[in-house]
mmCIF file of C-alpha atoms in Angstrom:
data_model
loop_
_atom_site.group_PDB
_atom_site.id
_atom_site.type_symbol
_atom_site.label_atom_id
_atom_site.label_comp_id
_atom_site.label_asym_id
_atom_site.label_seq_id
_atom_site.Cartn_x
_atom_site.Cartn_y
_atom_site.Cartn_z
ATOM 1 C CA GLY A 1 -37.850 -0.030 -19.441
ATOM 2 C CA ALA A 2 -37.722 -3.222 -21.064
ATOM 3 C CA VAL A 3 -40.218 -5.394 -19.142
ATOM 4 C CA VAL A 4 -41.397 -8.818 -20.138
ATOM 5 C CA SER A 5 -43.888 -10.738 -18.518
ATOM 6 C CA GLN A 6 -44.904 -14.296 -18.674
ATOM 7 C CA HIS A 7 -48.288 -16.179 -17.743
ATOM 8 C CA PRO A 8 -48.502 -18.493 -15.916
ATOM 9 C CA SER A 9 -45.573 -18.833 -13.981
ATOM 10 C CA TRP A 10 -46.218 -22.204 -12.925
ATOM 11 C CA VAL A 11 -48.344 -24.805 -14.246
ATOM 12 C CA ILE A 12 -49.082 -28.457 -13.422
ATOM 13 C CA CYS A 13 -50.888 -30.630 -15.948
ATOM 14 C CA LYS A 14 -51.853 -34.258 -16.761
ATOM 15 C CA SER A 15 -50.154 -36.061 -19.486
ATOM 16 C CA GLY A 16 -51.949 -35.651 -22.692
ATOM 17 C CA THR A 17 -53.366 -32.420 -22.161
ATOM 18 C CA SER A 18 -52.168 -29.120 -23.754
ATOM 19 C CA VAL A 19 -50.765 -25.853 -22.083
ATOM 20 C CA LYS A 20 -50.547 -22.541 -23.176
ATOM 21 C CA ILE A 21 -47.956 -19.998 -22.061
ATOM 22 C CA GLU A 22 -48.111 -16.369 -23.021
ATOM 23 C CA CYS A 23 -45.304 -13.855 -23.142
ATOM 24 C CA ARG A 24 -45.836 -10.080 -23.403
ATOM 25 C CA SER A 25 -43.519 -7.085 -23.847
ATOM 26 C CA LEU A 26 -45.126 -4.798 -21.538
ATOM 27 C CA ASP A 27 -43.531 -1.462 -22.533
ATOM 28 C CA PHE A 28 -42.159 -1.784 -25.715
ATOM 29 C CA GLN A 29 -42.620 -3.365 -29.261
ATOM 30 C CA ALA A 30 -41.128 -6.851 -29.663
ATOM 31 C CA THR A 31 -40.439 -7.658 -33.480
ATOM 32 C CA THR A 32 -38.512 -10.732 -32.325
ATOM 33 C CA MET A 33 -39.560 -13.041 -29.336
ATOM 34 C CA PHE A 34 -37.479 -16.372 -28.516
ATOM 35 C CA TRP A 35 -38.829 -19.294 -26.636
ATOM 36 C CA TYR A 36 -36.360 -21.189 -24.433
ATOM 37 C CA ARG A 37 -36.138 -24.451 -22.411
ATOM 38 C CA GLN A 38 -34.038 -24.947 -19.471
ATOM 39 C CA PHE A 39 -33.712 -28.405 -17.605
ATOM 40 C CA PRO A 40 -32.349 -28.522 -14.224
ATOM 41 C CA LYS A 41 -28.555 -27.483 -13.771
ATOM 42 C CA GLN A 42 -28.523 -27.077 -17.789
ATOM 43 C CA SER A 43 -27.926 -24.138 -19.997
ATOM 44 C CA LEU A 44 -30.615 -22.357 -21.944
ATOM 45 C CA MET A 45 -31.798 -24.214 -24.918
ATOM 46 C CA LEU A 46 -33.439 -22.202 -28.006
ATOM 47 C CA MET A 47 -36.310 -23.679 -28.962
ATOM 48 C CA ALA A 48 -37.534 -21.447 -31.574
ATOM 49 C CA THR A 49 -37.441 -17.752 -32.974
ATOM 50 C CA SER A 50 -40.608 -15.877 -33.818
ATOM 51 C CA ASN A 51 -41.030 -12.650 -35.702
ATOM 52 C CA GLU A 52 -44.426 -10.957 -35.465
ATOM 53 C CA GLY A 53 -46.550 -11.853 -37.993
ATOM 54 C CA SER A 54 -44.283 -14.834 -39.610
ATOM 55 C CA LYS A 55 -43.960 -18.375 -38.839
ATOM 56 C CA ALA A 56 -41.718 -19.168 -36.306
ATOM 57 C CA THR A 57 -38.341 -20.761 -37.068
ATOM 58 C CA TYR A 58 -37.602 -23.970 -34.792
ATOM 59 C CA GLU A 59 -34.321 -25.210 -33.752
ATOM 60 C CA GLN A 60 -33.152 -28.425 -34.677
ATOM 61 C CA GLY A 61 -34.635 -31.238 -32.989
ATOM 62 C CA VAL A 62 -37.521 -29.255 -31.626
ATOM 63 C CA GLU A 63 -40.971 -30.501 -33.104
ATOM 64 C CA LYS A 64 -43.043 -27.803 -34.421
ATOM 65 C CA ASP A 65 -46.151 -29.577 -34.226
ATOM 66 C CA LYS A 66 -45.678 -30.451 -30.666
ATOM 67 C CA PHE A 67 -44.487 -26.748 -29.651
ATOM 68 C CA LEU A 68 -47.027 -24.508 -31.248
ATOM 69 C CA ILE A 69 -45.962 -20.837 -31.550
ATOM 70 C CA ASN A 70 -47.976 -17.699 -32.277
ATOM 71 C CA HIS A 71 -46.677 -14.346 -32.581
ATOM 72 C CA ALA A 72 -49.812 -12.487 -33.724
ATOM 73 C CA SER A 73 -48.855 -9.005 -32.380
ATOM 74 C CA LEU A 74 -45.773 -6.922 -31.496
ATOM 75 C CA THR A 75 -46.414 -7.405 -27.588
ATOM 76 C CA LEU A 76 -47.349 -11.130 -27.558
ATOM 77 C CA SER A 77 -46.311 -14.381 -28.252
ATOM 78 C CA THR A 78 -47.887 -17.622 -27.308
ATOM 79 C CA LEU A 79 -46.249 -20.998 -26.983
ATOM 80 C CA THR A 80 -48.700 -24.069 -26.661
ATOM 81 C CA VAL A 81 -47.309 -27.521 -25.552
ATOM 82 C CA THR A 82 -49.429 -30.012 -27.313
ATOM 83 C CA SER A 83 -50.102 -33.404 -25.836
ATOM 84 C CA ALA A 84 -47.806 -32.921 -22.661
ATOM 85 C CA HIS A 85 -45.877 -35.706 -21.343
ATOM 86 C CA PRO A 86 -43.492 -35.952 -18.435
ATOM 87 C CA GLU A 87 -40.500 -35.555 -20.345
ATOM 88 C CA ASP A 88 -41.652 -31.905 -21.160
ATOM 89 C CA SER A 89 -41.531 -30.817 -17.860
ATOM 90 C CA SER A 90 -39.339 -27.981 -17.689
ATOM 91 C CA PHE A 91 -38.531 -24.316 -17.055
ATOM 92 C CA TYR A 92 -39.692 -22.236 -20.078
ATOM 93 C CA ILE A 93 -38.479 -18.807 -20.703
ATOM 94 C CA CYS A 94 -39.387 -16.126 -23.116
ATOM 95 C CA SER A 95 -37.356 -13.373 -24.384
ATOM 96 C CA ALA A 96 -38.069 -10.119 -26.555
ATOM 97 C CA ARG A 97 -36.087 -8.014 -28.688
ATOM 98 C CA ARG A 98 -36.665 -4.689 -30.212
ATOM 99 C CA ALA A 99 -36.216 -3.815 -33.887
ATOM 100 C CA GLN A 100 -32.679 -3.298 -34.963
ATOM 101 C CA SER A 101 -31.280 -4.441 -31.612
ATOM 102 C CA TYR A 102 -29.646 -7.335 -30.052
ATOM 103 C CA GLU A 103 -30.390 -7.072 -26.449
ATOM 104 C CA GLN A 104 -32.880 -9.572 -25.074
ATOM 105 C CA TYR A 105 -35.216 -9.102 -22.268
ATOM 106 C CA PHE A 106 -36.362 -12.215 -20.440
ATOM 107 C CA GLY A 107 -39.565 -13.037 -18.922
ATOM 108 C CA PRO A 108 -39.651 -14.462 -15.522
ATOM 109 C CA GLY A 109 -40.172 -18.104 -16.967
ATOM 110 C CA THR A 110 -42.927 -20.619 -16.842
ATOM 111 C CA ARG A 111 -42.177 -23.936 -14.783
ATOM 112 C CA LEU A 112 -44.487 -26.726 -16.125
ATOM 113 C CA THR A 113 -44.760 -29.870 -14.586
ATOM 114 C CA VAL A 114 -46.579 -32.862 -16.244
ATOM 115 C CA THR A 115 -47.670 -35.447 -14.077
ATOM 116 C CA ARG B 1 -16.179 -25.883 -32.173
ATOM 117 C CA LYS B 2 -19.191 -24.346 -30.098
ATOM 118 C CA GLU B 3 -19.843 -20.836 -31.329
ATOM 119 C CA VAL B 4 -19.569 -19.508 -28.055
ATOM 120 C CA GLU B 5 -17.520 -21.231 -25.307
ATOM 121 C CA GLN B 6 -17.348 -20.545 -21.617
ATOM 122 C CA ASP B 7 -15.548 -22.307 -18.688
ATOM 123 C CA PRO B 8 -18.282 -23.730 -16.946
ATOM 124 C CA GLY B 9 -16.519 -23.327 -13.487
ATOM 125 C CA PRO B 10 -17.597 -23.347 -10.833
ATOM 126 C CA PHE B 11 -15.401 -20.586 -9.651
ATOM 127 C CA ASN B 12 -15.294 -20.626 -5.726
ATOM 128 C CA VAL B 13 -14.007 -17.207 -4.411
ATOM 129 C CA PRO B 14 -14.145 -15.601 -0.889
ATOM 130 C CA GLU B 15 -15.772 -12.041 -0.412
ATOM 131 C CA GLY B 16 -13.817 -9.234 -1.436
ATOM 132 C CA ALA B 17 -11.783 -11.487 -4.224
ATOM 133 C CA THR B 18 -11.310 -10.412 -7.777
ATOM 134 C CA VAL B 19 -12.628 -12.811 -10.275
ATOM 135 C CA ALA B 20 -12.358 -12.814 -14.140
ATOM 136 C CA PHE B 21 -14.554 -14.888 -16.510
ATOM 137 C CA ASN B 22 -13.626 -15.495 -20.444
ATOM 138 C CA CYS B 23 -15.729 -16.086 -23.288
ATOM 139 C CA THR B 24 -14.253 -17.130 -26.812
ATOM 140 C CA TYR B 25 -16.570 -16.845 -30.101
ATOM 141 C CA SER B 26 -15.940 -18.336 -33.152
ATOM 142 C CA ASN B 27 -17.773 -15.912 -35.871
ATOM 143 C CA SER B 28 -15.439 -13.240 -36.759
ATOM 144 C CA ALA B 29 -18.397 -11.345 -37.870
ATOM 145 C CA SER B 30 -20.138 -10.936 -34.675
ATOM 146 C CA GLN B 31 -20.571 -7.272 -33.711
ATOM 147 C CA SER B 32 -22.734 -7.213 -30.353
ATOM 148 C CA PHE B 33 -21.839 -8.965 -27.237
ATOM 149 C CA PHE B 34 -23.223 -8.953 -23.823
ATOM 150 C CA TRP B 35 -22.949 -10.362 -20.170
ATOM 151 C CA TYR B 36 -26.132 -11.861 -18.768
ATOM 152 C CA ARG B 37 -26.623 -12.980 -15.053
ATOM 153 C CA GLN B 38 -29.012 -15.987 -14.194
ATOM 154 C CA ASP B 39 -29.906 -16.757 -10.713
ATOM 155 C CA CYS B 40 -30.795 -20.316 -9.904
ATOM 156 C CA ARG B 41 -34.367 -20.949 -10.889
ATOM 157 C CA LYS B 42 -34.957 -17.577 -12.245
ATOM 158 C CA GLU B 43 -34.673 -15.920 -15.744
ATOM 159 C CA PRO B 44 -31.349 -14.490 -17.297
ATOM 160 C CA LYS B 45 -30.960 -10.671 -16.796
ATOM 161 C CA LEU B 46 -28.879 -8.279 -18.722
ATOM 162 C CA LEU B 47 -25.711 -7.380 -16.819
ATOM 163 C CA MET B 48 -23.997 -5.260 -19.440
ATOM 164 C CA SER B 49 -23.134 -4.905 -23.074
ATOM 165 C CA VAL B 50 -19.641 -5.089 -24.099
ATOM 166 C CA TYR B 51 -18.361 -2.268 -26.257
ATOM 167 C CA SER B 52 -15.114 -2.296 -28.150
ATOM 168 C CA SER B 53 -13.527 0.272 -26.003
ATOM 169 C CA GLY B 54 -14.413 -1.717 -23.037
ATOM 170 C CA ASN B 55 -16.637 -0.628 -20.237
ATOM 171 C CA GLU B 56 -17.046 -0.493 -16.404
ATOM 172 C CA ASP B 57 -20.163 -0.399 -14.417
ATOM 173 C CA GLY B 58 -19.456 -0.149 -10.788
ATOM 174 C CA ARG B 59 -17.451 -3.122 -9.782
ATOM 175 C CA PHE B 60 -17.942 -4.971 -13.010
ATOM 176 C CA THR B 61 -15.595 -4.359 -16.248
ATOM 177 C CA ALA B 62 -16.031 -5.885 -19.632
ATOM 178 C CA GLN B 63 -13.566 -6.057 -22.301
ATOM 179 C CA LEU B 64 -13.640 -7.193 -25.721
ATOM 180 C CA ASN B 65 -10.724 -8.445 -27.922
ATOM 181 C CA ARG B 66 -11.827 -8.958 -31.493
ATOM 182 C CA ALA B 67 -8.089 -10.358 -32.447
ATOM 183 C CA SER B 68 -8.581 -12.911 -30.364
ATOM 184 C CA GLN B 69 -12.159 -13.385 -30.479
ATOM 185 C CA TYR B 70 -12.852 -13.192 -26.935
ATOM 186 C CA ILE B 71 -14.732 -11.083 -24.205
ATOM 187 C CA SER B 72 -14.102 -10.965 -20.590
ATOM 188 C CA LEU B 73 -15.968 -9.984 -17.291
ATOM 189 C CA LEU B 74 -14.083 -8.812 -14.402
ATOM 190 C CA ILE B 75 -15.785 -8.571 -11.063
ATOM 191 C CA ARG B 76 -13.830 -6.590 -8.186
ATOM 192 C CA ASP B 77 -14.563 -6.911 -4.514
ATOM 193 C CA SER B 78 -17.028 -10.036 -5.003
ATOM 194 C CA LYS B 79 -20.168 -9.905 -2.794
ATOM 195 C CA LEU B 80 -22.121 -12.822 -1.594
ATOM 196 C CA SER B 81 -24.824 -11.446 -4.092
ATOM 197 C CA ASP B 82 -22.646 -12.030 -6.942
ATOM 198 C CA SER B 83 -23.348 -15.797 -6.807
ATOM 199 C CA ALA B 84 -24.900 -16.709 -9.911
ATOM 200 C CA THR B 85 -24.286 -18.090 -13.397
ATOM 201 C CA TYR B 86 -22.751 -15.599 -15.808
ATOM 202 C CA LEU B 87 -23.860 -16.063 -19.683
ATOM 203 C CA CYS B 88 -22.023 -14.749 -22.331
ATOM 204 C CA VAL B 89 -23.801 -13.838 -25.398
ATOM 205 C CA VAL B 90 -22.800 -13.081 -29.005
ATOM 206 C CA ASP B 91 -24.653 -12.222 -32.082
ATOM 207 C CA GLY B 92 -24.680 -14.653 -34.786
ATOM 208 C CA GLY B 93 -22.860 -12.263 -37.245
ATOM 209 C CA GLY B 94 -26.020 -11.456 -39.169
ATOM 210 C CA GLY B 95 -29.690 -11.978 -39.164
ATOM 211 C CA PHE B 96 -30.212 -11.203 -35.648
ATOM 212 C CA LYS B 97 -29.336 -14.487 -34.254
ATOM 213 C CA THR B 98 -28.160 -14.525 -30.676
ATOM 214 C CA ILE B 99 -25.878 -16.879 -29.236
ATOM 215 C CA PHE B 100 -25.569 -17.902 -25.435
ATOM 216 C CA GLY B 101 -22.795 -19.617 -23.933
ATOM 217 C CA ALA B 102 -23.388 -22.312 -21.480
ATOM 218 C CA GLY B 103 -22.559 -20.036 -18.491
ATOM 219 C CA THR B 104 -20.016 -19.944 -15.789
ATOM 220 C CA ARG B 105 -21.179 -20.500 -12.261
ATOM 221 C CA LEU B 106 -19.790 -18.252 -9.825
ATOM 222 C CA PHE B 107 -20.039 -18.912 -5.807
ATOM 223 C CA VAL B 108 -18.813 -16.189 -3.619
ATOM 224 C CA LYS B 109 -18.158 -17.123 0.131
ATOM 225 C CA ALA B 110 -18.251 -15.315 3.154
#
């Protein structure tokens, strides 16, 4: 199998606070993990790509100091939304990929609401 | 030109219909191709990989045309449960970058 979990599944936080989202590959080693954001009725937007043990590569327009990504092990990556604002409210989805493979397996997503 | 292009739809079809989606890609060096399915407010799920020889999985058939740089997905005998957004995914031609299309919405009606 190829199961990816995400935690939390939803979170409500106040403006100005930080939120950490965890992404875990449960039954395989993920050399690469991806973080996406999806606004209602829009397509997936890749935010960043992270390889285990190295710094994440951010897509154009994504602030690396605001969206902190850590991929410390082959089964865990975290995304921290720092100083969250209402416009950061979105569906955040991670995916994981094995070495030498293009197939991505997605976590169930985290719905973030910033009030 | 976008790296991966799909007709956004929506496609509205009755149950039992056959429906086909196309997807074009711009990088001739791309080697891996996939179709994913995404239900409303859910994560994308891998539907099938697309091989050079084409492949079939039950009611679903995927084809690859390298010369014209497009892939297709055919759904036969559509079910209500097939209603979803179908995402075309292509590798970036090296470096393990994966590119998602914006998706095609399908509504199957009773």
